[in-house]
C-alpha atoms as an extended CHARMM CRD file, in Angstrom:
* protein
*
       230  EXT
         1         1  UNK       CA             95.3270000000       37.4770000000      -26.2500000000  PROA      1               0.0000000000
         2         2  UNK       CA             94.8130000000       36.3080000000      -22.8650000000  PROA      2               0.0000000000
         3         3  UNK       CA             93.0130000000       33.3750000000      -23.8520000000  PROA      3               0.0000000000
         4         4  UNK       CA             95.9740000000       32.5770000000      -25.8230000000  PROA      4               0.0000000000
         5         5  UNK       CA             98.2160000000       33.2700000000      -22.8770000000  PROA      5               0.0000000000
         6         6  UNK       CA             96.1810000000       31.1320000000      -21.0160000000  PROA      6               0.0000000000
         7         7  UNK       CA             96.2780000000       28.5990000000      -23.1070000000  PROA      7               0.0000000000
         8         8  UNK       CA            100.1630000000       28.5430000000      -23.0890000000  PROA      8               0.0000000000
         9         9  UNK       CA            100.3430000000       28.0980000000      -19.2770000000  PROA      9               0.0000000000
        10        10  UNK       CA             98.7390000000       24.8190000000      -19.9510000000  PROA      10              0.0000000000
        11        11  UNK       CA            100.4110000000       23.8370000000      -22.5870000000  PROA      11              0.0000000000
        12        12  UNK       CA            103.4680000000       24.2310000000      -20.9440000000  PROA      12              0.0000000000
        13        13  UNK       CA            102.5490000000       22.7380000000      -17.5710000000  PROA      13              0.0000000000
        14        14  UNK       CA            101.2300000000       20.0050000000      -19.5030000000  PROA      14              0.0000000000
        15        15  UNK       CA            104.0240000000       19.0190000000      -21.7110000000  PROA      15              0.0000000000
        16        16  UNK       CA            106.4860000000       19.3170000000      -18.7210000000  PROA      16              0.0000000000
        17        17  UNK       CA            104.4070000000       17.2010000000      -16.7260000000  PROA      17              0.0000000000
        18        18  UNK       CA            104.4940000000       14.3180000000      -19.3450000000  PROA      18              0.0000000000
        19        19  UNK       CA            108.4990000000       14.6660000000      -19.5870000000  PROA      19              0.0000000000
        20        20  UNK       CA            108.6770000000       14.5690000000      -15.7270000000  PROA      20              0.0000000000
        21        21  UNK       CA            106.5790000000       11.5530000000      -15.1430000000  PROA      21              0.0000000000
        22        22  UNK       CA            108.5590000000       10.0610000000      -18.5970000000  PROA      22              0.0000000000
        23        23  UNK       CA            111.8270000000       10.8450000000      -16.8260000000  PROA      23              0.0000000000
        24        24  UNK       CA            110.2950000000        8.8190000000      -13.7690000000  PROA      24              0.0000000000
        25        25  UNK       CA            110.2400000000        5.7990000000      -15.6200000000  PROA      25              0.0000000000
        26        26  UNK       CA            113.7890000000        6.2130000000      -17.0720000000  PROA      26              0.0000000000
        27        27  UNK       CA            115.6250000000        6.9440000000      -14.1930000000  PROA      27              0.0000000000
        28        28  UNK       CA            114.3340000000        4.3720000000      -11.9520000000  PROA      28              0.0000000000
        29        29  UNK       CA            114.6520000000        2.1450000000      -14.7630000000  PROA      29              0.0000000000
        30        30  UNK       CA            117.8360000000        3.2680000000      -15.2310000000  PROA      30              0.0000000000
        31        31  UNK       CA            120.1770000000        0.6580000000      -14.4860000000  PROA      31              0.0000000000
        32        32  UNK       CA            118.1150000000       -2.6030000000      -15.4230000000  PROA      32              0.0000000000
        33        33  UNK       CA            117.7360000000       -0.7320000000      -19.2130000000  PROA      33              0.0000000000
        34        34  UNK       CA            121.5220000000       -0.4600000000      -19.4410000000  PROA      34              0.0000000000
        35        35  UNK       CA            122.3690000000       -4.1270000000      -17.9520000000  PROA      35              0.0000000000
        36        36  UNK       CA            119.5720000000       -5.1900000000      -20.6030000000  PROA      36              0.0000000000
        37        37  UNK       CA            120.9000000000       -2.7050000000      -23.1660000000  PROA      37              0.0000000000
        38        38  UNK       CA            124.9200000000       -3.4540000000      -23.1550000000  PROA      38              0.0000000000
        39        39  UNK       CA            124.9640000000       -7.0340000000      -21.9430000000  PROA      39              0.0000000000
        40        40  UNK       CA            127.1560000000       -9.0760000000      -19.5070000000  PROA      40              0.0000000000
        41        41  UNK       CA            130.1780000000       -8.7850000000      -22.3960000000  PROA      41              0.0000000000
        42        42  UNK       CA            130.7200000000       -5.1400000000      -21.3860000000  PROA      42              0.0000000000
        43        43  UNK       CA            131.7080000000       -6.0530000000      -17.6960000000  PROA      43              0.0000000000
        44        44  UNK       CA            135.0390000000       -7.4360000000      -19.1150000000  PROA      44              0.0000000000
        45        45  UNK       CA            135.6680000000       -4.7800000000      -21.7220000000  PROA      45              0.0000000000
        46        46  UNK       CA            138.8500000000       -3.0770000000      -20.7020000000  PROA      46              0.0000000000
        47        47  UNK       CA            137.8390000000        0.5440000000      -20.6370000000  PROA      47              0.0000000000
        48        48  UNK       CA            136.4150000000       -0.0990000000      -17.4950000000  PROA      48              0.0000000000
        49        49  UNK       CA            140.0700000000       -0.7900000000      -16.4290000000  PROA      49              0.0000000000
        50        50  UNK       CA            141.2550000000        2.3600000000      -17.9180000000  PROA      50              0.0000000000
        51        51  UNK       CA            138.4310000000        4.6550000000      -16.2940000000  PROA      51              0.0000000000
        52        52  UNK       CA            138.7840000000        2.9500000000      -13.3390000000  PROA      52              0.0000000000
        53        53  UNK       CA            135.5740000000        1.2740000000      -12.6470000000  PROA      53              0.0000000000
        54        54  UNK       CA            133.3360000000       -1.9430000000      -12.0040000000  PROA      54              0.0000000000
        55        55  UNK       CA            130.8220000000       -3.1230000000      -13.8850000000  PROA      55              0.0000000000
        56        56  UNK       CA            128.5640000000       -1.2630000000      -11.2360000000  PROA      56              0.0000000000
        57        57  UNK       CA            129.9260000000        1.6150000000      -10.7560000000  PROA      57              0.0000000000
        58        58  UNK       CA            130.0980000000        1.8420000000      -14.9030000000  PROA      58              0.0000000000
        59        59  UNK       CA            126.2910000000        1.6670000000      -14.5710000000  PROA      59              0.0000000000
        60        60  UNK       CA            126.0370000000        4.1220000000      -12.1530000000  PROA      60              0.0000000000
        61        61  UNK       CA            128.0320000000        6.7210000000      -13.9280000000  PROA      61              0.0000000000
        62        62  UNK       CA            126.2340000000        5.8590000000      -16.7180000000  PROA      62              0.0000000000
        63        63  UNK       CA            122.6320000000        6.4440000000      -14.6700000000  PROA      63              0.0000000000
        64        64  UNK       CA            124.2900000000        9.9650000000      -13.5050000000  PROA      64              0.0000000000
        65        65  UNK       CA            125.0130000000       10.6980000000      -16.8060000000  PROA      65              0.0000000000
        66        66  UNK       CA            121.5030000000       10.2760000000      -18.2930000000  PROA      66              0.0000000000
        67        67  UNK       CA            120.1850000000       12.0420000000      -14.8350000000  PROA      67              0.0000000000
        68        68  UNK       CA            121.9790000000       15.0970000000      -15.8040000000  PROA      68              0.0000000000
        69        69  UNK       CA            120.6880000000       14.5950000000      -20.1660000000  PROA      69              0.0000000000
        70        70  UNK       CA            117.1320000000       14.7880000000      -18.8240000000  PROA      70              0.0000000000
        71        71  UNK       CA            117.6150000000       17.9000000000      -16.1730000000  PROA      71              0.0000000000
        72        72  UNK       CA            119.3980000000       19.6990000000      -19.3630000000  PROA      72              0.0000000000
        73        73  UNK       CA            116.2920000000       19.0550000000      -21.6120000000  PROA      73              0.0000000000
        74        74  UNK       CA            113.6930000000       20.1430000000      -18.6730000000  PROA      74              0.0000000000
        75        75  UNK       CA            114.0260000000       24.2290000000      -19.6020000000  PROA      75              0.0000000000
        76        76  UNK       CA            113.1940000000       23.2150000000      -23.2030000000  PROA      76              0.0000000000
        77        77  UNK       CA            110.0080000000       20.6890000000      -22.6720000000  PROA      77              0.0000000000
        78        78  UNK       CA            109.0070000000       23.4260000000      -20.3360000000  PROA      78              0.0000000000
        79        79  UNK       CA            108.9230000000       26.8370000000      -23.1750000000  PROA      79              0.0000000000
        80        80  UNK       CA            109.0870000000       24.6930000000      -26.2660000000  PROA      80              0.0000000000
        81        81  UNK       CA            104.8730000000       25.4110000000      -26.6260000000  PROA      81              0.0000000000
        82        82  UNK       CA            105.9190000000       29.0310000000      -25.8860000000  PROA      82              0.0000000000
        83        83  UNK       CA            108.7240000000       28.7410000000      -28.9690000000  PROA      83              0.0000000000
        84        84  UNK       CA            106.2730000000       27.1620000000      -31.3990000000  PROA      84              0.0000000000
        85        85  UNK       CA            103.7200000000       29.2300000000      -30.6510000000  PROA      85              0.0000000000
        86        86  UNK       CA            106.0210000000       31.9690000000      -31.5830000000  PROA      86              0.0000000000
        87        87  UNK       CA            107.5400000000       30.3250000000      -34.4860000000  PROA      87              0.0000000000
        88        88  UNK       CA            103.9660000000       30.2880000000      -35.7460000000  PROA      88              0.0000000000
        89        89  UNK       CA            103.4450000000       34.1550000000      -35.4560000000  PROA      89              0.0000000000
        90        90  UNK       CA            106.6430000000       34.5850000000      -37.4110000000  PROA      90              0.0000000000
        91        91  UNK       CA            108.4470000000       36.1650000000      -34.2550000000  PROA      91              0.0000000000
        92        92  UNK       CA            111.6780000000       33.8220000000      -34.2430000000  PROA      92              0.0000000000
        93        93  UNK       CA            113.8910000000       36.3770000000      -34.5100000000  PROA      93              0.0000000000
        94        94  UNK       CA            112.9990000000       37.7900000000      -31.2640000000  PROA      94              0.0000000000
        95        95  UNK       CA            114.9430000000       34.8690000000      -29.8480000000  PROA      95              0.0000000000
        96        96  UNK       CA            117.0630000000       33.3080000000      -32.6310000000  PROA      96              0.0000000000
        97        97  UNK       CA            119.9150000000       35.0120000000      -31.2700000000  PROA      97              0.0000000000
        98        98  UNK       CA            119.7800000000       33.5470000000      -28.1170000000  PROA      98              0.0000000000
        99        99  UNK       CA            119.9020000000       30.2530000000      -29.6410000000  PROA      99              0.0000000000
       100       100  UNK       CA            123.2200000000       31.2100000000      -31.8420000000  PROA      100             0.0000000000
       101       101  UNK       CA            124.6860000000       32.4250000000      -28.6900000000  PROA      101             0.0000000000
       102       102  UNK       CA            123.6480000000       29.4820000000      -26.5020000000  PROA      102             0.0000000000
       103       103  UNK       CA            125.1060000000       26.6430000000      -28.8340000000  PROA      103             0.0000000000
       104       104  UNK       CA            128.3820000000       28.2520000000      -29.1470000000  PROA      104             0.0000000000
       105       105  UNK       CA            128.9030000000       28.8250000000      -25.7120000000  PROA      105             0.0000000000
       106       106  UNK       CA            128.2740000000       25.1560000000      -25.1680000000  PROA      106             0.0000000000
       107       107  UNK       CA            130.6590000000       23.7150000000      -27.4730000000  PROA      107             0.0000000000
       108       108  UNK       CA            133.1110000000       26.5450000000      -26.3120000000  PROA      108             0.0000000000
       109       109  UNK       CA            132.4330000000       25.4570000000      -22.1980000000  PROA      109             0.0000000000
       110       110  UNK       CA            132.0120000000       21.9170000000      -22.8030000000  PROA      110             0.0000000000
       111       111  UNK       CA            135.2530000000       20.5650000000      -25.3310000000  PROA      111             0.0000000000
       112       112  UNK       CA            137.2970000000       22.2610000000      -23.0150000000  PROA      112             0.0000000000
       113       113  UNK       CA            136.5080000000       21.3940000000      -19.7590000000  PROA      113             0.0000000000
       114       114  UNK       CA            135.8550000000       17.4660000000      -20.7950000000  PROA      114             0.0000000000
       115       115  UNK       CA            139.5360000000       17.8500000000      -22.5240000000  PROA      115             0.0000000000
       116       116  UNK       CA            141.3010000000       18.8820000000      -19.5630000000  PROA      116             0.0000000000
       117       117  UNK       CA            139.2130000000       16.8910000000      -16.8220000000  PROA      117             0.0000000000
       118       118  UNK       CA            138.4090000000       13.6570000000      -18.4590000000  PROA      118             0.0000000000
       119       119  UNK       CA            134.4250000000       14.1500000000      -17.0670000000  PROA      119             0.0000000000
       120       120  UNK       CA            132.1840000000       13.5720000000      -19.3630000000  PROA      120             0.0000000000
       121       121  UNK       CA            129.3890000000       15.5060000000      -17.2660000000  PROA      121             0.0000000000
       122       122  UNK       CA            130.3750000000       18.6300000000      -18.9490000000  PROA      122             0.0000000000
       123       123  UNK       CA            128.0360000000       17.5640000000      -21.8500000000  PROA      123             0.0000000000
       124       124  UNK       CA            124.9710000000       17.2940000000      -20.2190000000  PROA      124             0.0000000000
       125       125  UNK       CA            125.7660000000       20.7480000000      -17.7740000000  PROA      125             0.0000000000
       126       126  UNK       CA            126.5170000000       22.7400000000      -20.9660000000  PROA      126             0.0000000000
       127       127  UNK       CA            123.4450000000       21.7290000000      -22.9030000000  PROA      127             0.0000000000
       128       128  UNK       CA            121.7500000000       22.7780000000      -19.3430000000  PROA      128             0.0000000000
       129       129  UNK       CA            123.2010000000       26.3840000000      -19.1370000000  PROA      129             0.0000000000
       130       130  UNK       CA            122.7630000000       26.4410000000      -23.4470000000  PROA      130             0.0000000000
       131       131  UNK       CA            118.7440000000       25.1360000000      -22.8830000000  PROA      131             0.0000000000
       132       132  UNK       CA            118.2120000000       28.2890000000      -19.8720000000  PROA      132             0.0000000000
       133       133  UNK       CA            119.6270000000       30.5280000000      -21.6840000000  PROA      133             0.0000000000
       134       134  UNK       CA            117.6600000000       29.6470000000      -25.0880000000  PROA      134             0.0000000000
       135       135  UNK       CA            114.3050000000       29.1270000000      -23.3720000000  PROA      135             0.0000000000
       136       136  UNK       CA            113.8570000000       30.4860000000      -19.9660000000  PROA      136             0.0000000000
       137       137  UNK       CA            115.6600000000       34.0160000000      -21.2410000000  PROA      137             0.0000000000
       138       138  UNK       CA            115.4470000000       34.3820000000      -24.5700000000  PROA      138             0.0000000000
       139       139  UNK       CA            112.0520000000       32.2770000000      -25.1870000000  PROA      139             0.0000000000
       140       140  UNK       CA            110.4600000000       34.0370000000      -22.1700000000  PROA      140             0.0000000000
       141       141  UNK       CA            111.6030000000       37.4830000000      -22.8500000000  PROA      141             0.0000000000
       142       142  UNK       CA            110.3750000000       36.8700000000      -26.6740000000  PROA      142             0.0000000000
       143       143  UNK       CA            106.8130000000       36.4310000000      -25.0250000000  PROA      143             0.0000000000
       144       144  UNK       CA            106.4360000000       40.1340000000      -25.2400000000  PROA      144             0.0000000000
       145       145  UNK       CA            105.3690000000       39.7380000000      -29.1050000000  PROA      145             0.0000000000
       146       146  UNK       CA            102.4150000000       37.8540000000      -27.6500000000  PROA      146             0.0000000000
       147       147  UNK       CA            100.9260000000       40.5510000000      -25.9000000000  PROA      147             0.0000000000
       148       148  UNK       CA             99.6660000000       44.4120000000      -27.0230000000  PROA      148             0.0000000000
       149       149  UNK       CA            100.8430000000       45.9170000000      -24.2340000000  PROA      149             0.0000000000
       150       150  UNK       CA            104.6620000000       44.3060000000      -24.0100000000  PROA      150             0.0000000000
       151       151  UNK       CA            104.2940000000       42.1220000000      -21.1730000000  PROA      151             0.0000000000
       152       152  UNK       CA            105.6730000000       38.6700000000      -20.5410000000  PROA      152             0.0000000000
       153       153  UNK       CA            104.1120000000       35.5970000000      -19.4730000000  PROA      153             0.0000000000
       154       154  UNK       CA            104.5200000000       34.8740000000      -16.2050000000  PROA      154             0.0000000000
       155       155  UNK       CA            107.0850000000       32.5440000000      -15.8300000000  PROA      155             0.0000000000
       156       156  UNK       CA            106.4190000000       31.0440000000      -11.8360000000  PROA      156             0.0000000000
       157       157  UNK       CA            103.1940000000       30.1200000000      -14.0170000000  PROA      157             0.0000000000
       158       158  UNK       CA            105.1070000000       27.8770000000      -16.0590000000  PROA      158             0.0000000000
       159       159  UNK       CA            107.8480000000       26.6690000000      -13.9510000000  PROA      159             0.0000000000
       160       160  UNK       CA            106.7590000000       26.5810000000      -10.3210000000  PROA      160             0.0000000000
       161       161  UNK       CA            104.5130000000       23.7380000000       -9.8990000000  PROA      161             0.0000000000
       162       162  UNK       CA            106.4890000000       21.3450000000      -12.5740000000  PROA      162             0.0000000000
       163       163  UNK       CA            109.6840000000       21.9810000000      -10.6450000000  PROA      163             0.0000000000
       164       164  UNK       CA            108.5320000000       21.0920000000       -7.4360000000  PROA      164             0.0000000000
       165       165  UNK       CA            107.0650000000       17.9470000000       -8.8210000000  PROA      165             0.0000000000
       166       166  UNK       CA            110.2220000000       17.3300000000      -10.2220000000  PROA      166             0.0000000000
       167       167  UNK       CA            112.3070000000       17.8930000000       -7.0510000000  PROA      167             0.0000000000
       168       168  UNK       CA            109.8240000000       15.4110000000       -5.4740000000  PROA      168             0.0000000000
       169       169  UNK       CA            109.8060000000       12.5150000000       -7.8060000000  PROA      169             0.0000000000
       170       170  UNK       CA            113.2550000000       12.4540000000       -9.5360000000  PROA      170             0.0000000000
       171       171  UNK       CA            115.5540000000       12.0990000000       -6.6080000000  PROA      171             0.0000000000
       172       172  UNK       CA            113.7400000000        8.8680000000       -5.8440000000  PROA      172             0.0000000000
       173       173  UNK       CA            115.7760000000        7.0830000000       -9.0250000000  PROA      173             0.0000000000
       174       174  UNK       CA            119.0860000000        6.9790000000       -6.9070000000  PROA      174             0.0000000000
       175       175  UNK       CA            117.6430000000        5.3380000000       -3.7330000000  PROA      175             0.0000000000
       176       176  UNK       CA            116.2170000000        2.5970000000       -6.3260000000  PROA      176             0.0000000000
       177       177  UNK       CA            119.3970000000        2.3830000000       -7.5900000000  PROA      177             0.0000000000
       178       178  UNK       CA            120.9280000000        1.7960000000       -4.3410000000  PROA      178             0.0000000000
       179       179  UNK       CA            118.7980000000       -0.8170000000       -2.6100000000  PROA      179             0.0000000000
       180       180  UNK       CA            117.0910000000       -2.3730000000       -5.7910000000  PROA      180             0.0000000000
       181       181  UNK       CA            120.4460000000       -3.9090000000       -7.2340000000  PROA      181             0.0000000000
       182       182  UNK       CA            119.9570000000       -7.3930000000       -5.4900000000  PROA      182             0.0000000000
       183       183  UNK       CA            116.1650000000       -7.1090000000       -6.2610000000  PROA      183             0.0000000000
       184       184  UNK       CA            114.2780000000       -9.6860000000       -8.5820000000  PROA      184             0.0000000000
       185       185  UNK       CA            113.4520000000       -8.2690000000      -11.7510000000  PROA      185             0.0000000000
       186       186  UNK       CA            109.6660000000       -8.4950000000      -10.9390000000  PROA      186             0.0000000000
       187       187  UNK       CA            110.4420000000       -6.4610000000       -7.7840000000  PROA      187             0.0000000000
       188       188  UNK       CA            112.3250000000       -4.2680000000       -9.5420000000  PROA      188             0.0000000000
       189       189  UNK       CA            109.2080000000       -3.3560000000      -12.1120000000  PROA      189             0.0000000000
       190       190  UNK       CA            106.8350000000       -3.2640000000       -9.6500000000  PROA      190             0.0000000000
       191       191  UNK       CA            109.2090000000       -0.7820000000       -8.1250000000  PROA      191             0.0000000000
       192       192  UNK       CA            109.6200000000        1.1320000000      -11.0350000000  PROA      192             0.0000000000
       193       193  UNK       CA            106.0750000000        1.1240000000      -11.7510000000  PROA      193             0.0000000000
       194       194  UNK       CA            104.8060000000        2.6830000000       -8.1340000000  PROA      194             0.0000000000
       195       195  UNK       CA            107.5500000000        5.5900000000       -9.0410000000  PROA      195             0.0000000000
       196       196  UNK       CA            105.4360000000        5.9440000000      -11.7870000000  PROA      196             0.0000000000
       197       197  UNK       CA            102.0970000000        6.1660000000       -9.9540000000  PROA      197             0.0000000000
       198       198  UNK       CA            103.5170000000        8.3960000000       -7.4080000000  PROA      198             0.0000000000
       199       199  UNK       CA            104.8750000000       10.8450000000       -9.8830000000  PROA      199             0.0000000000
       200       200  UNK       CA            101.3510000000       10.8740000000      -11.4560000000  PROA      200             0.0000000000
       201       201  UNK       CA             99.5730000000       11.1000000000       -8.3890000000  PROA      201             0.0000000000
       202       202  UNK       CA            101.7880000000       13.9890000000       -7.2140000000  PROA      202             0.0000000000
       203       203  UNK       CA            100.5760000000       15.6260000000      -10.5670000000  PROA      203             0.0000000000
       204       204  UNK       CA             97.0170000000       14.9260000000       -9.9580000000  PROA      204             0.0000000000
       205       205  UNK       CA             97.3310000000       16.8070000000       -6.3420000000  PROA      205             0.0000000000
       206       206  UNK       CA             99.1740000000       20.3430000000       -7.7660000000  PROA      206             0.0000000000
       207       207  UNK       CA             96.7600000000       20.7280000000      -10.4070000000  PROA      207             0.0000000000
       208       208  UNK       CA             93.4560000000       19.5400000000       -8.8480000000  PROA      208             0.0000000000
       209       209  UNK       CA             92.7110000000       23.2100000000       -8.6170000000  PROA      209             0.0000000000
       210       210  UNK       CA             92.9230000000       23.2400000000      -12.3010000000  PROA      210             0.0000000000
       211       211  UNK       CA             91.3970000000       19.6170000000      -12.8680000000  PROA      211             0.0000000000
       212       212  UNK       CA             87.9830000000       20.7810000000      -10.7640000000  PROA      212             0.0000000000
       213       213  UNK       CA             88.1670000000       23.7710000000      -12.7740000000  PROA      213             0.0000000000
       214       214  UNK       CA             88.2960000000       22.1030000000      -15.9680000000  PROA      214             0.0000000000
       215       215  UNK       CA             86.5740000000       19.1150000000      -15.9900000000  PROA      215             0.0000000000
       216       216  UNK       CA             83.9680000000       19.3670000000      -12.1950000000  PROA      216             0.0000000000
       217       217  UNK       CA             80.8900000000       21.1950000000      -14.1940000000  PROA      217             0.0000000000
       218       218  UNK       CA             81.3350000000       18.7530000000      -17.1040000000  PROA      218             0.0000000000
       219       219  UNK       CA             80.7780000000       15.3170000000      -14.6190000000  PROA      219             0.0000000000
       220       220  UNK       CA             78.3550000000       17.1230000000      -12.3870000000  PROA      220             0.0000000000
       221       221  UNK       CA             76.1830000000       16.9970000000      -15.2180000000  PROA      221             0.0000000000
       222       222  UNK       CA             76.3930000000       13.7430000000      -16.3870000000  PROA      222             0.0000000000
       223       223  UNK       CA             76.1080000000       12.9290000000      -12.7650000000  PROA      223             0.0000000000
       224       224  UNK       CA             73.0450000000       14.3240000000      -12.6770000000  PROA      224             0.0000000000
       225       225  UNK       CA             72.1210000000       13.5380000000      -15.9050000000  PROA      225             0.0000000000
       226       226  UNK       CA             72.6110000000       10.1530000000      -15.1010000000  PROA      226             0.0000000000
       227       227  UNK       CA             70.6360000000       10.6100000000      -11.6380000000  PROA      227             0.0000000000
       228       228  UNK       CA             67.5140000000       11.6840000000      -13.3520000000  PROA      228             0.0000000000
       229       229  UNK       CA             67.4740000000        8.5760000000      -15.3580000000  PROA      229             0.0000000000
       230       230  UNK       CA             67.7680000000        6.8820000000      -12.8450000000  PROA      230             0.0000000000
């Protein structure tokens, strides 16, 4: 069991790692994928007259928009080793009901609120609260079926050190936004790629603990494996 619980901590870290340096790429990518995506045609479509926007503001709502989709799936890359590990053991129940309860209340919040505001960012904020809800109560608190003696998994295990990498990485995107709109498109990748690197490297750094851990015995001795060849 606590091998198993172990092994879930990874998992998890893992797995929200790859969506966080993933997201990275999106975000800062952001508006360049759209231009590419839609195509000059859109900037004279006249919805943008009736929502009241340029061309770049249009991309930057639409940037916003996609921020928001990815911070509403982050709960759910984060537990979703934790729910199929538990979907495995045949212990769904535990925390189908949270999942029932979740999806209604974010059809119920969401049609709404968009219906009487016009903002379409009640979408993405209602999947968010419906994702927490699913996975961070009801998949956590199902964790119990993993363990003899009724105890969770700890969840600052499994959230901590992907949020802050998150909190430093992600809020770059808008400041690329920003100053990279007159950039050349080579600029603008290389750009896109050092996000990249950083987010990785930022990785590297709150799990080298882990990394030495894992993988240190395994090249000191084909270090010195290697040496005595030599």
């Amino acid at each position: 069991e606590s091998q198993l619980r172990s092994t879930l901590i990874v998992l998890c870290r893992v797995q929200a790692y790859v969506f966080i340096v993933l997201g990275a790429c999106i975000l800062s990518a952001g508006p360049r994928l759209i231009d590419a995506w839609v195509g000059k045609s859109w900037a004279s479509d006249p919805a943008l007259d009736v929502l009241g926007l340029t061309p770049e503001q249009a991309i930057r709502f639409a940037c916003f928009i996609a921020f928001l989709q990815l911070i509403a799936l982050v709960p759910r890359m984060v537990f979703s080793p934790l729910e199929r590990t538990l979907f495995g053991f045949g212990h769904m129940r535990s925390y189908l009901g949270y999942t029932w309860v979740s999806s209604v209340g974010a059809l119920v919040v969401s049609l709404p609120a968009m219906h009487f505001t016009g903002w379409l960012g009640w979408a993405p904020v209602s999947v968010l609260g419906a994702n927490l809800y699913t996975y961070a109560i009801g998949v956590h608190r199902a964790s119990t079926a993993l363990d003899a003696e009724g105890s969770r998994l700890d969840a600052s295990k499994l959230v901590l050190r992907p949020l802050a990498v998150l909190l430093v990485s992600w809020p770059i995107a808008p400041v690329l936004w920003s100053f990279g709109s007159d950039w050349s498109l080579t600029t603008y990748l290389l750009s896109v790629g050092l996000h990249v690197l950083a987010t990785g490297l930022v990785v590297i750094l709150m799990e080298w603990g882990q990394l030495k851990r894992s993988f240190g015995p395994r090249l000191n001795r084909r270090l010195s494996a290697f040496l005595l060849k030599k």
